[in-house]
Amino acid sequence: MRTHTLLSLTLLSLLLWASCTRADDTDSTQTETQEDTSKDTTEETSAEEEESKETPEKEKTSEIEEDKDVMILHINNFARALSENQYLLVEFYAPWCGHCKKLEPVYAEAAGKLKEQEEEGIRLAKVDVIEEKELGEEFEIGSFPTLKLFSNGDRKQPLDFSGKRSAEGIVQWLKRRAGPGVPVLDSADSAAQFIDSHNITVVGFFDNLESEEAKVFKELALDFTDSEFAVSATTEVFQKYEVKANSVVLFKKFDDGRADFSLSEEGKLDKENLTTFIKDNSLELIIPFSQETAEKIFTSSIQIHSLLFINSSVESQTALVQESRTIAREFKGKMLFVVLDVTEAMSHVLNYFGVSEKDAPTARIINMETGKKFNIDSGDLNTNSLRQLCQGVVDGTAKPYFKSEEIPEDWNKGPVKVLVAKNFESVALDPTKNVFVEFYAPWCGHCKNLDPIWVELGEKYADKDDLIIAKMDATANEVESLSIEGFPTLKYFPAGGKEVVNYSGNRDLETFSKFLDNGGVLPEEEGNDEEDEDDDKEEVVSDEEADDSAEVPTNKTSKDEL
């Protein structure tokens, strides 16, 4: 399951990065803890403190000031804001938090949209938790930004925001919760009008609208802002759509037009199963890959994805997509079919799958659970070869492929030998050599910092015949026997085919040298307890670093953010 999650984030991040859009818009859990980021902002905080000493503090009263339609709250006006607004979404932030800074214009835009739409009783507000420690403690704020919805003045049980962190996502989430609730379709005409008015409509047919099943359905409707929900208990409506009581139907203006969901044999409505049903059936048979569809694709319960890479300006290639609909229908429920236009700005996605624009049309299949990828050569792609590959992947008989760059002519000229998948085995697994390999990503900030030290290490041992210092771009080369989940990853391959050693010590010349001189063993005094502690402090990637190199705030640069 961890592999599936990592791969989902990998591909989603690739798309959003290529579109110059951060995953903040689609991932409502992206936050920073004060512990994670305070070390990166010591100087900034000190500067702010100096500035605050020079600028006298303004007296806090019950008056409420605004910043771009967002109310500025503190301990003295928080209660007033709650009493005057039926629905109040509050962002608890820290001034130094990178994610908070990125959310700020989005949050202000959402506040402006609500004002334009004249939504009565719905407002957005923010609290500087560093300044307002008492409010931070009251609402147990442990990460930034944290968004909480306060309804009807209730201060005791605010609701955590669970929508998309885009302006439209915030507005939709709030309107869904502040709205009149799921509409009741009490006639065949009203049902037809409602269903025909929306691209995707989910209707619950219940014999009792106050039943436990109906309540679960209505609760679920609050979180699906991309679809419209309704309920009905009217026999006339049941007959029109040929359904029985206590069932759910998803109506859509594409593909089959509808999908039916059955309750359990006990007549219970399982919220998790219905969630999966709605997500999977809200997708088209062949899904255009875009920023809007990416999240839906990678949160689907279907873990095998067939990707068709085409040039949309070539008629024969768009025709191939239409011809592939038959295959997509055959494998529905087992495999998602996604089409990617190579003419659009998604070079990092293409690189991940080893596809160039001139390769179109071509196909790749990826198993999100195992991480294995399968391909069809461009000249061999047709409906028959695609069907055969799909069946082979589902059956487990297809052979995966692994990317490799061509072997550079000067791969062994410098102090650090350059490995690719095609020469990895002959060099790294040479039984007469000890080989120390850095697996890196070109965009990784930590890898860039390590590079001069690694070159120095190669120079130091250049005259040692049985020792090789090497590196491999793990974003462009894959080796079946290796799983690289973070950058840089350092592995020592001892001579004689002995067990591979994963290096986890300090990344400096002295420690590397001791490790190599000791036969690939870290000396006792260089143990990992202290190093792990240091890693926690030094390897966290700040938001600014993430912008430059697409790294995420983890102790090690994750492969998720390729």
XYZ file of C-alpha atoms in Angstrom:
562
model
C 0.000 0.000 0.000
C 2.934 2.334 0.737
C 4.271 1.742 -2.780
C 0.893 2.604 -4.263
C 0.762 5.838 -2.279
C 4.333 6.794 -3.242
C 3.710 6.167 -6.938
C 0.442 8.087 -6.865
C 2.186 11.085 -5.352
C 5.036 10.711 -7.822
C 2.847 10.978 -10.877
C 0.507 13.563 -9.426
C 3.485 15.737 -8.469
C 4.983 15.305 -11.921
C 1.865 16.633 -13.580
C 1.413 19.528 -11.215
C 5.089 20.476 -11.402
C 5.024 20.408 -15.207
C 1.965 22.656 -15.072
C 3.772 25.068 -12.699
C 1.135 24.251 -10.113
C 1.859 23.021 -6.613
C 0.111 20.001 -5.182
C -1.326 22.331 -2.515
C -4.387 22.716 -4.768
C -5.243 19.065 -4.549
C -3.788 17.840 -1.317
C -5.532 19.177 1.740
C -2.937 17.615 4.078
C 0.158 19.552 3.024
C 1.316 21.258 6.198
C 4.457 22.185 8.060
C 5.058 21.694 11.745
C 6.751 24.400 13.745
C 9.537 21.948 14.608
C 10.072 21.070 10.920
C 10.574 24.585 9.691
C 11.689 26.754 12.587
C 15.363 25.959 12.012
C 15.150 27.233 8.427
C 13.655 30.490 9.550
C 15.701 31.486 12.574
C 17.226 34.477 10.831
C 13.880 35.509 9.360
C 12.178 35.250 12.739
C 14.967 37.227 14.394
C 14.595 39.958 11.778
C 10.854 40.064 12.390
C 11.439 40.319 16.130
C 13.838 43.229 15.614
C 11.276 44.932 13.392
C 8.510 44.361 15.927
C 10.659 46.020 18.600
C 10.935 49.114 16.465
C 7.236 49.172 15.550
C 4.938 49.697 18.560
C 2.198 47.060 18.861
C -1.295 48.176 17.959
C -3.826 47.751 20.753
C -6.081 44.729 20.192
C -9.777 45.398 20.563
C -12.970 43.621 19.511
C -12.848 45.460 16.189
C -12.202 43.253 13.188
C -9.807 44.364 10.486
C -9.608 42.724 7.073
C -6.845 41.888 4.635
C -8.156 41.299 1.079
C -11.602 40.237 2.358
C -10.038 37.904 4.959
C -10.781 38.814 8.567
C -7.758 39.164 10.867
C -8.580 37.545 14.192
C -6.943 37.515 17.607
C -7.880 36.672 21.160
C -9.950 39.860 21.625
C -12.155 39.659 18.517
C -12.398 35.906 17.891
C -15.647 35.478 19.846
C -17.228 38.411 18.008
C -16.350 36.920 14.627
C -17.962 33.633 15.637
C -21.151 35.322 16.830
C -21.547 37.437 13.691
C -20.915 34.740 11.078
C -22.886 31.532 10.783
C -20.075 29.794 8.914
C -16.531 30.926 9.587
C -13.535 29.189 8.028
C -10.372 30.080 9.949
C -6.824 29.543 8.743
C -4.354 29.087 11.579
C -0.960 29.977 10.137
C 2.638 30.859 10.928
C 4.281 33.827 9.159
C 7.384 31.757 8.318
C 5.491 28.768 6.889
C 6.100 28.252 3.169
C 2.813 26.433 2.606
C 0.969 29.249 4.380
C 2.592 31.786 2.048
C 1.501 29.755 -0.976
C -2.032 29.428 0.344
C -2.360 33.157 1.096
C -3.333 34.389 -2.413
C -5.565 31.345 -2.967
C -7.322 31.960 0.347
C -7.792 35.655 -0.465
C -9.213 34.758 -3.886
C -11.714 32.400 -2.249
C -12.754 35.170 0.161
C -13.230 37.498 -2.809
C -15.371 34.942 -4.656
C -17.650 34.533 -1.645
C -18.008 38.312 -1.433
C -18.823 38.583 -5.149
C -21.393 35.822 -4.880
C -22.917 37.570 -1.872
C -22.902 34.446 0.238
C -24.516 35.584 3.462
C -23.058 34.273 6.701
C -20.006 32.643 5.117
C -16.660 34.308 5.770
C -12.966 33.527 5.778
C -10.600 34.547 8.569
C -7.015 33.936 9.663
C -5.082 33.740 12.923
C -1.324 34.163 13.346
C -0.688 31.317 15.790
C 2.833 32.506 16.581
C 1.344 35.764 17.834
C -1.880 34.262 19.212
C -0.488 31.332 21.179
C -3.589 31.116 23.384
C -5.846 30.442 20.377
C -3.327 27.967 18.995
C -3.385 26.008 22.237
C -7.176 26.156 22.525
C -7.674 24.577 19.109
C -4.638 22.274 19.360
C -2.884 23.633 16.288
C 0.164 21.467 15.605
C 0.877 22.158 11.934
C 0.511 24.977 9.457
C -1.660 25.900 7.772
C -4.587 24.318 9.632
C -8.081 25.246 8.434
C -11.127 24.806 10.664
C -14.792 25.578 10.049
C -16.800 27.067 12.924
C -20.577 26.787 12.512
C -23.325 28.678 14.346
C -20.911 30.140 16.873
C -19.842 26.723 18.172
C -16.341 27.102 19.549
C -16.035 23.597 20.972
C -16.314 21.359 17.890
C -14.945 23.011 14.753
C -14.745 20.878 11.612
C -11.393 20.276 9.935
C -11.299 21.430 6.311
C -11.160 18.440 3.950
C -11.596 20.048 0.532
C -9.181 21.063 -2.202
C -6.845 23.918 -1.438
C -7.790 25.938 -4.483
C -10.003 29.026 -4.490
C -12.821 27.128 -6.194
C -12.304 24.099 -3.944
C -12.600 26.197 -0.772
C -15.731 27.950 -2.034
C -17.414 24.708 -3.127
C -16.605 22.985 0.158
C -18.069 25.846 2.191
C -21.189 26.219 0.051
C -21.868 22.498 0.275
C -21.803 22.665 4.081
C -23.703 25.918 4.303
C -26.312 24.872 1.748
C -29.819 23.549 2.342
C -28.626 19.954 2.149
C -29.285 17.189 -0.344
C -32.391 18.008 -2.428
C -35.375 15.635 -2.455
C -36.691 14.534 -5.856
C -40.413 14.029 -5.300
C -41.566 13.569 -8.911
C -40.349 12.020 -12.142
C -40.181 15.452 -13.779
C -38.127 17.043 -10.993
C -35.779 14.066 -11.026
C -35.283 14.260 -14.802
C -34.666 18.007 -14.661
C -32.114 17.653 -11.846
C -30.227 14.761 -13.450
C -30.174 16.399 -16.889
C -28.762 19.620 -15.430
C -25.483 18.121 -14.233
C -22.609 16.195 -15.744
C -22.494 13.729 -12.837
C -25.414 13.156 -10.482
C -25.550 10.664 -7.611
C -29.078 9.783 -6.474
C -29.970 7.725 -3.409
C -33.257 5.868 -3.635
C -34.543 5.094 -0.127
C -37.867 3.900 1.279
C -37.265 6.164 4.277
C -35.320 9.407 3.943
C -34.637 9.397 7.693
C -33.130 5.908 7.682
C -29.569 5.254 8.745
C -28.613 4.504 5.118
C -30.054 7.822 3.925
C -28.125 9.664 6.632
C -24.839 8.028 5.559
C -25.571 9.035 1.975
C -26.235 12.657 2.954
C -23.036 12.822 5.030
C -21.042 11.509 2.089
C -22.493 14.177 -0.177
C -20.731 16.883 1.845
C -17.286 15.727 0.690
C -17.947 15.234 -3.027
C -18.051 18.778 -4.356
C -17.410 17.658 -7.962
C -20.747 15.831 -8.173
C -24.350 16.719 -7.369
C -26.340 14.579 -4.944
C -30.061 14.044 -4.429
C -32.414 11.588 -2.716
C -35.850 10.252 -3.465
C -38.463 8.119 -1.722
C -41.108 8.477 -4.446
C -42.428 5.373 -6.217
C -42.883 7.313 -9.458
C -39.179 8.168 -9.518
C -38.216 4.583 -8.685
C -40.253 3.330 -11.638
C -38.876 5.888 -14.071
C -35.304 4.815 -13.409
C -36.131 1.129 -12.807
C -34.608 0.907 -9.348
C -35.571 -0.675 -6.054
C -35.616 1.025 -2.691
C -32.300 1.399 -0.867
C -30.025 1.669 -3.865
C -27.747 4.327 -5.354
C -27.324 5.280 -9.004
C -24.606 7.478 -10.489
C -25.904 9.224 -13.619
C -23.315 10.665 -16.030
C -23.347 12.367 -19.407
C -20.664 10.124 -20.891
C -19.899 6.456 -21.553
C -22.710 4.170 -20.293
C -24.804 6.988 -18.854
C -25.263 5.368 -15.444
C -23.727 3.002 -12.902
C -25.720 1.184 -10.199
C -24.545 0.595 -6.642
C -26.092 -2.145 -4.547
C -26.255 -2.114 -0.768
C -24.953 -5.077 1.204
C -27.078 -8.179 1.684
C -28.034 -6.816 5.100
C -29.278 -3.637 3.437
C -26.501 -1.539 4.967
C -24.815 1.319 3.111
C -21.051 1.072 3.483
C -19.592 4.583 3.253
C -16.147 3.420 2.137
C -17.532 1.171 -0.613
C -19.831 3.912 -1.875
C -16.929 6.375 -1.889
C -14.883 3.996 -4.049
C -17.882 3.401 -6.338
C -18.399 7.128 -6.910
C -14.701 7.838 -7.518
C -14.266 4.977 -9.973
C -17.462 5.597 -11.929
C -16.993 9.360 -12.141
C -14.075 8.748 -14.485
C -14.456 8.427 -18.233
C -13.723 5.115 -19.946
C -10.568 6.707 -21.377
C -9.511 9.619 -19.183
C -7.704 12.690 -20.548
C -4.711 13.262 -18.248
C -4.738 16.786 -16.827
C -4.375 18.725 -13.617
C -8.125 18.386 -13.070
C -8.258 14.596 -13.526
C -4.930 13.653 -11.922
C -6.197 13.446 -8.366
C -9.171 11.312 -9.377
C -6.927 8.942 -11.314
C -4.455 8.414 -8.498
C -7.047 8.071 -5.733
C -8.898 5.382 -7.686
C -9.005 1.914 -6.163
C -7.944 0.495 -9.544
C -4.175 0.091 -9.385
C -3.278 -0.866 -12.965
C -3.180 2.108 -15.335
C -2.844 1.875 -19.110
C -1.411 5.094 -20.560
C -1.798 6.012 -24.237
C 0.663 8.691 -25.387
C -0.596 10.436 -28.531
C -0.092 13.602 -30.562
C -3.543 15.182 -30.633
C -2.751 17.005 -33.874
C -2.400 13.710 -35.754
C -5.801 12.362 -36.827
C -4.711 8.712 -36.983
C -3.562 8.887 -33.353
C -6.793 10.384 -32.051
C -8.612 7.673 -34.017
C -6.534 5.057 -32.184
C -7.874 6.380 -28.891
C -11.445 5.873 -30.095
C -10.611 2.367 -31.302
C -9.161 1.575 -27.884
C -12.504 2.232 -26.168
C -13.523 -1.363 -26.853
C -10.446 -2.606 -24.974
C -11.062 -0.156 -22.131
C -14.580 -1.535 -21.810
C -13.291 -5.129 -21.734
C -10.931 -4.328 -18.862
C -13.255 -1.965 -16.975
C -12.876 -2.476 -13.243
C -9.448 -4.067 -13.692
C -7.541 -1.261 -15.378
C -7.834 2.504 -15.896
C -7.176 3.842 -19.387
C -5.600 7.288 -19.589
C -4.636 9.322 -22.662
C -1.768 11.829 -22.547
C -1.144 14.428 -25.227
C 2.624 14.677 -25.819
C 2.239 18.188 -27.254
C 1.255 19.579 -23.848
C 3.731 20.780 -21.201
C 4.367 17.575 -19.281
C 7.983 16.747 -20.078
C 8.650 15.364 -16.601
C 5.803 12.888 -16.972
C 7.220 11.758 -20.326
C 10.693 11.417 -18.822
C 9.373 9.273 -15.993
C 8.013 6.752 -18.497
C 10.922 7.069 -20.897
C 8.740 8.530 -23.653
C 9.630 11.356 -26.055
C 7.289 13.356 -28.263
C 8.501 11.503 -31.374
C 7.566 8.132 -29.793
C 3.835 8.855 -30.095
C 1.703 6.902 -30.476
C 2.919 4.511 -27.812
C 1.590 2.855 -24.670
C 2.796 2.175 -21.155
C 1.108 0.234 -18.384
C 2.036 0.761 -14.745
C 1.044 -1.327 -11.752
C 0.709 1.212 -8.939
C 1.018 -1.496 -6.293
C 4.266 -3.077 -7.484
C 5.723 -0.132 -9.412
C 6.365 -2.327 -12.450
C 6.011 -0.751 -15.894
C 5.216 -2.428 -19.215
C 5.485 -1.045 -22.742
C 4.715 -1.465 -26.421
C 7.188 -0.188 -28.973
C 5.805 2.722 -31.004
C 5.765 0.828 -34.317
C 3.948 -2.141 -32.772
C 1.022 -0.273 -31.196
C -2.425 -1.266 -32.434
C -5.599 -2.480 -30.791
C -4.489 -6.124 -30.953
C -1.073 -5.521 -29.362
C -2.651 -3.271 -26.715
C -5.253 -5.890 -25.844
C -2.552 -8.562 -25.638
C -0.368 -6.463 -23.318
C -3.324 -5.562 -21.083
C -4.245 -9.221 -20.735
C -0.639 -10.171 -20.002
C -0.358 -7.561 -17.259
C -3.645 -8.626 -15.668
C -2.632 -12.314 -15.871
C 0.860 -11.609 -14.556
C 2.598 -13.039 -17.629
C 3.838 -9.783 -19.204
C 7.484 -8.877 -18.683
C 8.192 -5.403 -17.212
C 10.655 -3.022 -18.806
C 13.318 -0.873 -17.188
C 14.564 2.471 -18.469
C 18.170 3.067 -19.417
C 20.167 5.873 -20.935
C 22.834 5.003 -23.468
C 26.292 4.317 -22.038
C 28.313 7.567 -22.279
C 31.519 7.245 -24.298
C 33.503 8.777 -21.432
C 31.678 6.975 -18.615
C 34.948 5.765 -17.037
C 37.207 8.761 -17.766
C 36.628 10.824 -14.620
C 37.235 10.035 -10.945
C 33.528 9.193 -10.590
C 32.349 6.542 -13.034
C 28.989 7.154 -14.732
C 26.599 4.223 -14.604
C 23.389 3.650 -16.542
C 21.098 0.618 -16.432
C 22.857 -0.904 -19.448
C 26.291 -1.047 -17.785
C 25.221 -1.233 -14.147
C 25.501 -4.992 -13.761
C 28.881 -5.287 -15.477
C 30.397 -2.530 -13.310
C 28.604 -2.504 -9.942
C 28.334 -6.290 -9.714
C 31.858 -7.018 -10.943
C 33.025 -9.728 -8.480
C 36.592 -8.357 -8.526
C 35.642 -4.796 -7.518
C 34.226 -2.948 -4.530
C 31.839 -0.327 -5.919
C 30.368 2.624 -3.998
C 27.418 4.102 -5.913
C 25.429 7.303 -5.456
C 21.891 7.079 -6.883
C 20.841 10.663 -7.524
C 18.251 12.894 -9.157
C 19.415 15.875 -11.254
C 16.992 18.235 -9.494
C 17.771 17.072 -5.934
C 19.323 19.809 -3.781
C 20.942 17.323 -1.404
C 22.525 15.515 -4.371
C 23.949 18.806 -5.660
C 25.446 19.495 -2.237
C 27.006 16.029 -2.180
C 28.470 16.248 -5.710
C 31.809 18.024 -4.938
C 32.430 15.697 -1.970
C 31.710 12.669 -4.166
C 34.160 13.891 -6.819
C 36.783 14.462 -4.115
C 36.163 10.917 -2.870
C 36.636 9.564 -6.398
C 39.898 11.455 -6.760
C 41.173 10.158 -3.419
C 40.695 6.512 -4.423
C 41.380 6.894 -8.158
C 44.587 4.804 -7.918
C 42.941 1.964 -6.036
C 42.335 -0.744 -8.663
C 39.769 -2.750 -6.718
C 37.597 0.235 -5.698
C 35.235 2.259 -7.908
C 33.351 5.403 -6.948
C 30.313 5.748 -9.228
C 27.005 7.509 -9.656
C 23.764 6.833 -11.525
C 20.837 9.094 -12.417
C 18.046 7.007 -10.901
C 15.351 9.101 -12.562
C 16.524 8.002 -16.021
C 17.769 4.500 -15.247
C 16.096 1.583 -13.525
C 17.555 -1.703 -12.297
C 15.187 -4.561 -11.574
C 16.945 -5.673 -8.392
C 17.037 -2.182 -6.850
C 14.331 -0.053 -5.266
C 15.394 3.572 -4.882
C 12.934 5.539 -2.759
C 14.916 8.634 -1.897
C 17.758 10.817 -3.111
C 20.611 10.580 -2.682
C 20.722 6.843 -1.935
C 24.227 5.446 -1.334
C 24.940 1.740 -1.767
C 28.190 -0.218 -1.421
C 28.558 -3.334 -3.602
C 31.376 -5.476 -2.112
C 33.590 -7.686 -4.262
C 32.817 -11.376 -4.379
C 29.062 -10.919 -4.610
C 28.645 -10.224 -0.906
C 25.522 -8.587 0.490
C 24.963 -4.989 -0.602
C 25.489 -2.387 2.143
C 23.126 0.578 2.466
C 25.227 3.521 3.626
C 23.631 5.620 6.377
C 26.515 7.577 7.882
C 27.560 11.212 7.640
C 27.983 12.519 4.110
C 31.475 13.963 4.399
C 34.846 12.930 3.006
C 36.260 11.803 6.346
C 33.364 9.449 7.167
C 33.199 8.112 3.616
C 36.930 7.358 3.773
C 36.659 5.532 7.090
C 33.754 3.521 5.691
C 35.728 2.461 2.605
C 38.977 1.824 4.475
C 37.029 -0.362 6.879
C 35.776 -2.597 4.038
C 32.313 -1.126 3.738
C 31.608 -1.059 7.449
C 30.894 2.130 9.377
C 33.239 2.375 12.385
C 31.608 1.969 15.782
C 32.122 5.624 16.747
C 30.296 6.690 13.583
C 27.091 4.970 14.683
C 23.735 6.139 13.445
C 22.057 7.325 16.615
C 23.637 10.754 16.490
C 23.501 10.816 12.696
C 19.776 10.087 12.653
C 19.261 13.000 14.980
C 21.337 15.213 12.706
C 19.410 14.043 9.657
C 16.167 15.057 11.290
C 17.574 18.538 11.621
C 19.541 18.917 8.394
C 17.691 16.907 5.765
C 14.257 18.497 6.119
C 13.523 20.333 2.896
C 12.113 23.799 3.315
C 9.324 25.052 1.100
C 11.734 27.318 -0.737
C 13.948 24.326 -1.554
C 10.894 22.467 -2.763
C 10.236 25.228 -5.254
C 13.763 24.992 -6.655
C 14.116 21.235 -6.833
C 10.656 19.767 -6.366
C 11.665 18.232 -3.048
C 9.222 17.680 -0.226
C 9.618 18.197 3.542
C 11.010 14.775 4.494
C 14.206 13.598 6.132
C 15.373 12.371 2.766
C 14.463 13.689 -0.633
C 11.714 11.349 -1.728
C 11.391 9.734 -5.126
C 7.718 10.717 -4.929
C 8.680 14.168 -6.202
C 10.553 13.134 -9.358
